[in-house]
XYZ file of C-alpha atoms in Angstrom:
595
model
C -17.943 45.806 -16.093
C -19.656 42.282 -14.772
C -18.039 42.011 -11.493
C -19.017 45.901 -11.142
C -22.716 44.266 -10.544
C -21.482 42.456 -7.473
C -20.844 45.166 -5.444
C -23.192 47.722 -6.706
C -25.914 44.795 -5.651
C -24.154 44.697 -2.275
C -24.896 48.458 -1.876
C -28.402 48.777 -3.000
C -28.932 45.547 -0.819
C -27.599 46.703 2.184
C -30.057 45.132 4.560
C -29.882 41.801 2.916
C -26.102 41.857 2.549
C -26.007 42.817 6.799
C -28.362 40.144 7.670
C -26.688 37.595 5.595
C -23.149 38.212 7.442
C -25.015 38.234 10.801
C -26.102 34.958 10.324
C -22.866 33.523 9.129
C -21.083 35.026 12.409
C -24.177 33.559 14.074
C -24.240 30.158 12.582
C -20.111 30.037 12.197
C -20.766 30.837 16.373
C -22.732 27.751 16.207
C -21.069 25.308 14.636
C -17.910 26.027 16.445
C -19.727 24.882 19.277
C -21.464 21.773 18.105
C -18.661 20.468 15.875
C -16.226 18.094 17.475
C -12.927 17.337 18.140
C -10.937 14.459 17.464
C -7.229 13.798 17.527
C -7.641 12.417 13.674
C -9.607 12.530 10.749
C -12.663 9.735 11.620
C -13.157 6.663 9.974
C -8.963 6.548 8.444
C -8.713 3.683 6.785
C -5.444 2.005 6.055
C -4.836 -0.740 3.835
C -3.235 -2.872 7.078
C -5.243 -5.260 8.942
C -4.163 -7.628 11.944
C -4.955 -10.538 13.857
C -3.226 -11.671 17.227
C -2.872 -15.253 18.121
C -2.279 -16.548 21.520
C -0.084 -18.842 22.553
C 1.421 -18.642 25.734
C 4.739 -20.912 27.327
C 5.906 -22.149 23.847
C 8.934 -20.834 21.719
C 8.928 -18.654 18.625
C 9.649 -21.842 16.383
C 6.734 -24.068 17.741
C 4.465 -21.000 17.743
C 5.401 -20.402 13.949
C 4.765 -24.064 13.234
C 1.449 -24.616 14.522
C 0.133 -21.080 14.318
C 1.516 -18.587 12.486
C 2.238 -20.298 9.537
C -1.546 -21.611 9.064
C -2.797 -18.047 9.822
C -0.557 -16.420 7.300
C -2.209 -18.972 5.159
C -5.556 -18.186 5.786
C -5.564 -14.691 5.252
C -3.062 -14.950 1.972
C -6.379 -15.862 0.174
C -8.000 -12.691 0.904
C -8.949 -10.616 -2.287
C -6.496 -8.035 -2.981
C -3.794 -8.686 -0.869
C -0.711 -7.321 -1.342
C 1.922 -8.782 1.432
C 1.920 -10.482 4.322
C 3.961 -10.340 7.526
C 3.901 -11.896 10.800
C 5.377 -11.224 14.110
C 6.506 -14.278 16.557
C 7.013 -14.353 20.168
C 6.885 -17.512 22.889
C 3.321 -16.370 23.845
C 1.808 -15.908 20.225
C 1.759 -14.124 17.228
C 0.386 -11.260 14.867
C -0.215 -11.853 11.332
C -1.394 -9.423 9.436
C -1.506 -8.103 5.704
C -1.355 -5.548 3.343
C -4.152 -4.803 0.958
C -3.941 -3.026 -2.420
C -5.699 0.895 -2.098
C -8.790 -0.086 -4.489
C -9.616 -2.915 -1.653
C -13.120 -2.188 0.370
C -11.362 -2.180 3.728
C -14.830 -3.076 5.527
C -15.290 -6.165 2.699
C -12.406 -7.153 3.305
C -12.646 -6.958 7.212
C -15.478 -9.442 6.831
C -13.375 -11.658 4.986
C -10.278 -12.070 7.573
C -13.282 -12.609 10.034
C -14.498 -15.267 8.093
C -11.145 -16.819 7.431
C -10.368 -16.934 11.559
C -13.729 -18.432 12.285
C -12.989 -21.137 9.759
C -9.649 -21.711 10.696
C -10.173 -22.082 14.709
C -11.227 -25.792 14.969
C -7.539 -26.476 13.519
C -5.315 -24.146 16.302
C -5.293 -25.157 19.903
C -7.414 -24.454 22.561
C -5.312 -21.959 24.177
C -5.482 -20.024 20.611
C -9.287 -19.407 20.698
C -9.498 -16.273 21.731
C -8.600 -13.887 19.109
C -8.206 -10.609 18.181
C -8.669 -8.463 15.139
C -7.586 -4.503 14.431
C -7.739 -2.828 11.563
C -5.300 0.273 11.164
C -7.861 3.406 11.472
C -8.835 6.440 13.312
C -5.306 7.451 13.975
C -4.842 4.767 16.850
C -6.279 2.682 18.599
C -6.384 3.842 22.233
C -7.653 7.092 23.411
C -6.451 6.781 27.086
C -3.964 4.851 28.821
C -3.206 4.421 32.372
C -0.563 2.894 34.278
C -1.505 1.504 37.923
C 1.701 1.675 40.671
C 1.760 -0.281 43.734
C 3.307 2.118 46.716
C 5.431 -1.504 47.201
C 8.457 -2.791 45.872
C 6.847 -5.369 43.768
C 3.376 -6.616 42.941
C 1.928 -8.873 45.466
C -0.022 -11.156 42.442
C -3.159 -10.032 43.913
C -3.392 -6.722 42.664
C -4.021 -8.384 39.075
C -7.694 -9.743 40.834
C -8.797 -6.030 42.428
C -8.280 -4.510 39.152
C -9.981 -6.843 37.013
C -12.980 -7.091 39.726
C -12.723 -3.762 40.481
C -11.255 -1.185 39.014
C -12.187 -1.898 35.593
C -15.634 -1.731 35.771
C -15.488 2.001 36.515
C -14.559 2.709 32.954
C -15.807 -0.021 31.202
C -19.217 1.977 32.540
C -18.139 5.427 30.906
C -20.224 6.300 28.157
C -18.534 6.081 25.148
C -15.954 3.633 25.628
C -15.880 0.683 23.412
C -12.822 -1.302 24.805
C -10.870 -1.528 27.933
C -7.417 -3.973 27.562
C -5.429 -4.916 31.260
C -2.080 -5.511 31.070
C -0.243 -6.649 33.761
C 3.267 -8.722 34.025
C 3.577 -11.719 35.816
C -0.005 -13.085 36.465
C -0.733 -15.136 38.823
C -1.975 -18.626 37.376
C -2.774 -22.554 38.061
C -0.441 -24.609 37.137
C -0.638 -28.284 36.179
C 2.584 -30.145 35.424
C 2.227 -33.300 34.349
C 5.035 -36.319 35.221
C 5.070 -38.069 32.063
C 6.138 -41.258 33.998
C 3.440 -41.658 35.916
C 1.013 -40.984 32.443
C 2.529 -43.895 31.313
C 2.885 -45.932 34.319
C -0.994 -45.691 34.684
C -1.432 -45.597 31.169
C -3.512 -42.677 30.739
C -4.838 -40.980 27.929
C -3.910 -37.475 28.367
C -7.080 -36.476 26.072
C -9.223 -37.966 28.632
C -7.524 -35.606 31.278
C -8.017 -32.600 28.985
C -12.147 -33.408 28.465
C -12.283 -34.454 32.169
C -11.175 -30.853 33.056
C -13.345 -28.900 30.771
C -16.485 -30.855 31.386
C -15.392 -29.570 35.361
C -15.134 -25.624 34.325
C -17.718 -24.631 31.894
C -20.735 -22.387 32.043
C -23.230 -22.870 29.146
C -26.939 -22.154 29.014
C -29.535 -24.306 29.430
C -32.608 -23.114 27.923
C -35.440 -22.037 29.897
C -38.396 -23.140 31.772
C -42.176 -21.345 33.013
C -43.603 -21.128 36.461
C -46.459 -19.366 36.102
C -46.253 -16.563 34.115
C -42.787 -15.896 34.553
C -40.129 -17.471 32.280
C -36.636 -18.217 33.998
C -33.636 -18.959 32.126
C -31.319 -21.469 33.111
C -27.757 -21.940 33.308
C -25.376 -24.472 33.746
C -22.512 -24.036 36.036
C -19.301 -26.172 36.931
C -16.752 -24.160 38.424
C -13.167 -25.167 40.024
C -12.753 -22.357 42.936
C -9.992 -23.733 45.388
C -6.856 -26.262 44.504
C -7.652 -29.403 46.699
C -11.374 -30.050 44.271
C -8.730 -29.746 41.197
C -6.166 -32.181 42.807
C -8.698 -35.000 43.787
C -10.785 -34.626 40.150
C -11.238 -38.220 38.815
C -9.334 -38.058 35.383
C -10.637 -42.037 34.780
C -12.765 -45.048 35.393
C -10.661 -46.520 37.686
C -11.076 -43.353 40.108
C -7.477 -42.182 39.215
C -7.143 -38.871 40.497
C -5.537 -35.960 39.040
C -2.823 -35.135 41.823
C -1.232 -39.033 40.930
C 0.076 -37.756 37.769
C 0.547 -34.324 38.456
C 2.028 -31.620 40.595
C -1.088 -28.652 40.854
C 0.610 -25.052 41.960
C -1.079 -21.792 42.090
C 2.061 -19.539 40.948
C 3.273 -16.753 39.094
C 4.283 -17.374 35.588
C 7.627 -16.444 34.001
C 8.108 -12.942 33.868
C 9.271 -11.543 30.895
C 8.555 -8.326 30.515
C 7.909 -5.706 33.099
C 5.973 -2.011 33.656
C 7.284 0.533 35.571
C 6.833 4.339 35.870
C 8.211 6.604 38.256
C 10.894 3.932 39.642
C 7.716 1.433 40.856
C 6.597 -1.610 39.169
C 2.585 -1.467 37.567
C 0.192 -2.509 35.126
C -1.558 -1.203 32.095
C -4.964 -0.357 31.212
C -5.546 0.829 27.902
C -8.945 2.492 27.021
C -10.624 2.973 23.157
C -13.929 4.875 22.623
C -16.661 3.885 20.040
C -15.974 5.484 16.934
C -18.901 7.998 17.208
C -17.979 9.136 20.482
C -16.558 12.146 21.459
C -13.077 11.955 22.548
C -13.099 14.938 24.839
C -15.696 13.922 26.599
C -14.713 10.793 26.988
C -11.133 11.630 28.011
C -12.494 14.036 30.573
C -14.939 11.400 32.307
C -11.882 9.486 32.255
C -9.953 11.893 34.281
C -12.699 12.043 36.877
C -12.961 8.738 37.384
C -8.839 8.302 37.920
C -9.274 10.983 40.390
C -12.139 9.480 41.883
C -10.656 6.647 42.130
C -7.235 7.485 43.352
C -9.488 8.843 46.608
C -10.981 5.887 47.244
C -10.513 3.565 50.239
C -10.304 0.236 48.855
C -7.695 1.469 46.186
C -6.053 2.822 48.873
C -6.099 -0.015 50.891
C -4.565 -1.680 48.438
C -1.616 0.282 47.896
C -2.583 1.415 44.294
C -2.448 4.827 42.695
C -3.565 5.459 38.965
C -1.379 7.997 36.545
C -3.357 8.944 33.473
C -0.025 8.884 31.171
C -1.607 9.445 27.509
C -5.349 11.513 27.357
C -5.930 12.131 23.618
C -8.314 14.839 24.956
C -5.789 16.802 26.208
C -3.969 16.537 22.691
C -6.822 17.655 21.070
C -7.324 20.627 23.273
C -3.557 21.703 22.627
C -4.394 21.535 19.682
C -7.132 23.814 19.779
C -5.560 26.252 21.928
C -2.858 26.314 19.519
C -4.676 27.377 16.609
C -6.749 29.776 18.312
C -3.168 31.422 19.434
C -1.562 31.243 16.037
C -4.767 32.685 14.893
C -4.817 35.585 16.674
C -0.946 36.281 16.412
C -1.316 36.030 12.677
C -4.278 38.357 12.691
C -2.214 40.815 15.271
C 0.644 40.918 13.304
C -1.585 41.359 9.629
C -3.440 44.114 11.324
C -0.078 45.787 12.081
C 1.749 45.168 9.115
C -0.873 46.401 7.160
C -1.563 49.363 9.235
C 2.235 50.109 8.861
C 1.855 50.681 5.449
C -1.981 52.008 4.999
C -1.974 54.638 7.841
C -5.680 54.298 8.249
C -7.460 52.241 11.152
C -10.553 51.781 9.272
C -9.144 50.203 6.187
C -6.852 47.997 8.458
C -10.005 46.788 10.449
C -11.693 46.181 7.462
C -8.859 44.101 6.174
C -8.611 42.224 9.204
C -12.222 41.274 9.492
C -11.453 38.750 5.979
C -10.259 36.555 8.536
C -13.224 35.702 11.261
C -15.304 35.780 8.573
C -13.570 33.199 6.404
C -12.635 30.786 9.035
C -16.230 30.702 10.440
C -17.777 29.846 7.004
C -14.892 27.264 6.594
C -15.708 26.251 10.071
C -19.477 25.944 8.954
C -18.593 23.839 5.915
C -16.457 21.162 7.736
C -19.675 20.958 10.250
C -22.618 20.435 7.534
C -20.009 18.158 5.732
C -20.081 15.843 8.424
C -16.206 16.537 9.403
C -14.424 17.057 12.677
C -11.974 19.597 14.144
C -8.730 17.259 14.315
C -5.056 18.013 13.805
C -5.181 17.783 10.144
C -8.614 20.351 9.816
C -6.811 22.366 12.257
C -3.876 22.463 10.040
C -5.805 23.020 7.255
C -7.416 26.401 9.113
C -3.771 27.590 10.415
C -3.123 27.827 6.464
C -5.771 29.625 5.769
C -5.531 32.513 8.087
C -2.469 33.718 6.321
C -4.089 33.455 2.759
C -7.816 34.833 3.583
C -6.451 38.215 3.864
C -4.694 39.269 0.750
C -8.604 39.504 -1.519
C -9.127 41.576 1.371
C -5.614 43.952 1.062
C -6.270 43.882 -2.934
C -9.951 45.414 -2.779
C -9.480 47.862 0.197
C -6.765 49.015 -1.232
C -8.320 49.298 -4.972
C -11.204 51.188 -2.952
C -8.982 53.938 -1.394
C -7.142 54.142 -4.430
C -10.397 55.688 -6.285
C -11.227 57.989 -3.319
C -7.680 59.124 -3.659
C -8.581 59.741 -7.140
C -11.761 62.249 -5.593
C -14.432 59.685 -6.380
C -17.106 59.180 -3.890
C -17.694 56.462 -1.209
C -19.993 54.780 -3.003
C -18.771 55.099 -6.681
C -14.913 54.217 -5.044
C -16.489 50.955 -3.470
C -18.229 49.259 -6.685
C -15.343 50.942 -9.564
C -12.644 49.677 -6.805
C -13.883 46.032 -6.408
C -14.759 46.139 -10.311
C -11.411 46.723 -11.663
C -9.786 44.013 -9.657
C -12.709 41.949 -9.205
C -11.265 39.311 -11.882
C -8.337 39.472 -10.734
C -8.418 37.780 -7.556
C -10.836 35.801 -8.790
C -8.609 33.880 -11.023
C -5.719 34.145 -8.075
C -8.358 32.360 -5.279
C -9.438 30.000 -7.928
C -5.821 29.403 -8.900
C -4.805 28.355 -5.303
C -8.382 26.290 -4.916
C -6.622 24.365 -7.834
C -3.919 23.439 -6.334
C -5.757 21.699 -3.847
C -8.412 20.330 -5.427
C -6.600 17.431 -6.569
C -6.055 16.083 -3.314
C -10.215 15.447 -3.074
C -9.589 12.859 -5.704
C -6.760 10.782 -3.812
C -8.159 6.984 -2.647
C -9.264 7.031 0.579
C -6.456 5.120 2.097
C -3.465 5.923 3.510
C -2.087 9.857 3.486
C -5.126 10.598 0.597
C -6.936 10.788 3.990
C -5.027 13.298 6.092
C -4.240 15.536 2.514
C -7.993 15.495 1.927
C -8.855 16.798 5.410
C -6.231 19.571 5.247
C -7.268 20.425 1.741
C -10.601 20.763 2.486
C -10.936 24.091 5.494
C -8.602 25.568 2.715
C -10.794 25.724 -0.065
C -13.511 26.483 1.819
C -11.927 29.576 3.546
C -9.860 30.800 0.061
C -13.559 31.029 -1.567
C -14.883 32.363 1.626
C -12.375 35.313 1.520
C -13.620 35.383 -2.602
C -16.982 36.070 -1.423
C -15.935 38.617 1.751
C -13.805 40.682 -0.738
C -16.334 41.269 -3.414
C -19.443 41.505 -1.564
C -19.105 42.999 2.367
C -15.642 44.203 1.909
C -16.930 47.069 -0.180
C -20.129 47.034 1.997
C -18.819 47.485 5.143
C -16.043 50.662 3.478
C -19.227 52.728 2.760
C -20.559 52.339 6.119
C -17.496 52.946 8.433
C -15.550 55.390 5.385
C -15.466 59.031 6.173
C -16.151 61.636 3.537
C -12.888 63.260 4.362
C -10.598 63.392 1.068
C -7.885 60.861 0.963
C -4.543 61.855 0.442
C -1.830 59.402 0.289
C 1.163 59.607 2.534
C 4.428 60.732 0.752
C 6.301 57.294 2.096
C 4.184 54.994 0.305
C 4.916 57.479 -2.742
C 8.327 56.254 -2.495
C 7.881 52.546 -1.909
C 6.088 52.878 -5.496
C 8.600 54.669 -7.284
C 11.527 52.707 -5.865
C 9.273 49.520 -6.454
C 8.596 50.980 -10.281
C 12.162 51.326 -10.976
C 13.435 47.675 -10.062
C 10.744 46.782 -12.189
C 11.919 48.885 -15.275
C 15.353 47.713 -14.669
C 14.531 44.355 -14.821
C 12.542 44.968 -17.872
C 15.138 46.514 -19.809
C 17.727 43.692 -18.808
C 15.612 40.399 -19.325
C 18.642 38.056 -19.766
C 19.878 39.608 -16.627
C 16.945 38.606 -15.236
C 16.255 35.210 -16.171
C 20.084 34.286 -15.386
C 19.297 35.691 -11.470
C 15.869 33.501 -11.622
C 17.881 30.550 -13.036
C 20.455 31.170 -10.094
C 18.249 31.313 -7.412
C 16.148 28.394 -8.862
C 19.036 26.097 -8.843
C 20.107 27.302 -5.262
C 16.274 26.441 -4.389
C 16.695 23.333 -5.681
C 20.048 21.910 -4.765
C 21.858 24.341 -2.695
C 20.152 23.534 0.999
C 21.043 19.862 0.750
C 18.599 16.899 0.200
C 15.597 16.950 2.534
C 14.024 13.947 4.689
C 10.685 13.014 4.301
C 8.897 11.733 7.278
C 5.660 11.544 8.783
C 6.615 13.928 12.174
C 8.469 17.153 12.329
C 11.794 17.714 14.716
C 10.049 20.069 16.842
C 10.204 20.213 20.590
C 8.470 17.209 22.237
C 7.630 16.392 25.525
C 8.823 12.646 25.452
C 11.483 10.778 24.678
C 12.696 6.831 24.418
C 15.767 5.240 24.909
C 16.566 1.649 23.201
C 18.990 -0.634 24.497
C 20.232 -3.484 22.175
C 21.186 -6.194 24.310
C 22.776 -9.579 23.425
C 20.798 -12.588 22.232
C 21.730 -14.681 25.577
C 20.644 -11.716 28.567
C 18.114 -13.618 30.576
C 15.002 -11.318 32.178
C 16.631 -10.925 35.070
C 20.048 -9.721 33.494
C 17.807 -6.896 31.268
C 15.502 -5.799 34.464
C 18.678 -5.105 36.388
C 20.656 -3.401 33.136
C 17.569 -1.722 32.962
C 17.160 0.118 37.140
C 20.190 1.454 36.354
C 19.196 3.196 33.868
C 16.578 3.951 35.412
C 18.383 5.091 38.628
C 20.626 7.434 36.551
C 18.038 9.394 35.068
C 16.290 9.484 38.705
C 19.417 11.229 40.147
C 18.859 13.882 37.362
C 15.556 14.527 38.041
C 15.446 17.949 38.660
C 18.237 18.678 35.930
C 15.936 17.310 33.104
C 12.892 18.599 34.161
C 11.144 15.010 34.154
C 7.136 14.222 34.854
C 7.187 10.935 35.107
């Protein structure tokens, strides 16, 4: 028989066939260690892509008018757009669109650049800064971190001290690409203009608007040599203090800008609030680089929120930092997690299968399909390129319960033939022989199932289905190669010569499982009417099913969303809102709540 060679190479090869599994332990060792993690596949690419406009103090309707409605069509002439949709508030909008799945998401990133840049000289001045995100890597923040103030409110100073201070500690960590501040309420300057008096003097409010940007800029001037040094230059007009803004000189006649206007350094309209643990804060929101990795990232974040939380001017300031989301620390759970349903599933195979073999060694055997797999899976995903994430991890967790049945179907082929008086040797290669094609076409069966999913685009779900798919056919060929070739290997080194008698139980199981099948045999509409039954309860009995992207398992958080009428001003919401808020404090104990 062909598959008879296999094994019979395996024996005479015993060296080779030792060294060769030493090294896969060694090098699965290996790339366990080097490979990393990540919360999500790299480099996802969805077919969505955004752009958000400022535009702060206005109203939904003006901010549609002048903004949103030129943006939207901007970006409409895109190639291979699908939709668009925008998103209007009275301090800006997002606009973003859809693109078909055969669109090259990084072409077509260029293109919405291209489209802003051109479109800019037509928005206001308060619209220039920009920003673009593209839907990828399973999110865009890696960190976040609210900031509390040990007072009742925020003084409007604390918005300075972070932005001076506290935000250069992590915009220093390497690795991170991006650190957004949030903050409600900022304090601001504040020029209202009395449109009498404009007109009374007659002035040209675009004169006023030049006047004050030629008065804060800071643009380079070249450079000059003195000596053999070169020195850049830079020009610098800055407005520091309120009196220099009130007396600027808005005209020719020496007008001055405090005779038209009323100049007020103030808070601006809160609309929107943070708080966590019953005290008002701010935001900071923290990405990495794409190549980065997250753990280590996420962990140098931790230190430095510790670090910082100990030091004296933060303290000073009445300021604590709560790391509320760490991506790390998903990632590790994740890890943990399949590392304990790993070896519960191998506990409970190695007892199972004990249960019914009676004999230690071929159980052990059995059960070392499954290290063996996973690290050559393990290997594949690192020389591939690929990440441990939640979706590889998945794809592993699989595995573990399908690596082992090559395994059951050889060893128990092999004792079969000793049984049968055959020797260790001539047990091991007839054994693996005689079912050798067998599992063969069963692994390659379930590889394809799953090798369809390699073809889906890369958009969308093709990219999470790919990266489960993936440490599955790598372990289910894995197992192929463990049953055929050190399966039978390792029973002739750790078999005993002993005869092999089997146990008068399992004699049983057989017979009883012999006669069920004879009875269905004889009967085969009485079959196929109990297969048709249970099909259609299979199929329409447990009720329809819904399809989501998250399971209803036990989570650790929660939200609550209260639909309040058009008219509630900010202050009617905020105090709808403590009371809420003041309810679930009395429970905190009872619920069990972290923050």
């Amino acid at each position: 028989m062909k598959f008879e060679m296999i094994p019979r190479f395996a024996l005479r090869r015993n060296v080779t066939v030792l060294m060769s599994l030493i090294a896969i332990l060694v090098i699965g060792f290996v790339s366990l260690s080097l490979i990393k993690l990540e919360f999500m596949p790299r480099n996802l690419n969805f077919p969505f892509m955004m752009v958000w406009v400022p535009y702060p103090n206005s109203t939904p309707e003006e901010t549609e008018y002048i903004i949103a409605d030129k943006v939207e069509a901007a970006l409409n002439t895109i190639p291979f757009r699908k939709r668009s949709f925008a998103n209007i508030n009275s301090n800006g909008c997002f606009v973003g669109i859809e693109l078909q799945p055969e669109a090259d998401m990084d072409r077509a990133y260029m293109d919405m650049v291209d489209r802003i840049e051109r479109l800019k000289p037509e928005l206001p001045y308060e619209s220039q800064r920009m920003r673009i995100r593209r839907a990828r890597d399973g999110g865009d923040d890696d960190a976040e971190i609210f900031i509390t103030t040990v007072h009742d409110s925020l003084r409007g100073d604390e918005h300075n001290f972070v932005s001076d201070f506290i935000l250069k500690y992590f915009e220093r960590i390497d690795g991170v690409a991006t650190v957004d501040f949030d903050v409600a309420g900022q304090r601001s300057v504040y020029i209202y203009i009395n449109n009498a008096l404009v007109n009374s003097y007659n002035v040209n409010m675009y004169d006023v608007i030049q006047n004050l940007r030629q008065e804060n800029f800071s643009i380079s001037s070249g450079y000059i040599y003195e000596g053999d040094h070169k020195l850049f230059v830079r020009s610098r007009a800055k407005i520091y203090d309120l009196d220099r803004l009130r007396n600027l000189v808005i005209n020719e006649r020496g007008l001055k800008l405090k005779d038209i206007a009323t100049i007020s350094f103030t808070t601006s309209e809160q609309r929107w609030a943070w708080r966590i643990d019953g005290k008002p804060g701010m935001d900071i929101e923290i990405a990495k680089e794409p190549m980065a990795n997250t753990i280590e990232v996420t962990d140098e974040i931790k230190r430095v929120v510790d670090e910082l939380n100990q030091h004296p001017q933060v303290k000073e300031a009445g300021l604590k930092l709560a790391l509320i989301f760490n991506k790390g620390d998903y990632i590790k759970q994740s890890v943990n997690n399949l590392l304990e349903s790993g070896l519960w599933g191998g506990f409970f195979a190695f007892v199972f299968i004990y249960i019914f073999l009676r004999r230690f060694r071929m159980t052990a055997i059995i059960t070392m399909a499954i290290p063996v797999s996973i690290f050559i899976s393990i290997m594949c995903l690192y020389f591939m390129g690929l990440t441990l994430n939640g979706m590889t991890l998945m794809g592993l967790l699989l595995a573990v319960g399908l690596v082992v049945d090559n395994a059951i179907v050889i060893v128990e082929n092999i004792y079969h033939k000793r049984r049968e008086g055959l020797g260790i040797d001539d047990s091991a290669i007839q054994g693996t022989g005689e079912v050798g094609l067998a599992i063969t076409l069963s692994t390659l069966t379930t590889v394809a199932i799953f090798t369809p999913i390699l073809f889906l685009p890369d958009l969308g779900m093709g990219q999470y289905f790919k990266a489960i798919a993936i440490p599955v056919i790598a372990a289910m060929l894995a197992s192929l190669i463990v049953a055929i070739i050190y399966i039978p290997y390792t029973s002739t080194r750790i078999s005993s010569n002993k005869q092999i008698a089997e146990p008068e139980w399992t004699k049983r199981i057989s017979r009883n499982i012999a006669r069920v099948t004879l009875f269905f045999v004889k009967r085969r509409v009485d079959a196929f009417i109990l297969f048709t039954i249970l099909m259609a309860y299979l199929m329409f009995g447990p009720g329809p099913q819904q399809l989501g992207m998250g399971g209803g398992g036990n989570i650790n958080d929660f939200n609550v969303m209260v639909e309040l009428p058009n008219n509630y001003t900010f202050d009617q919401t905020f105090d709808l809102l403590r009371q809420i808020e003041k309810t679930v404090e009395q429970k905190w104990d009872d619920y069990q709540v972290k923050s």
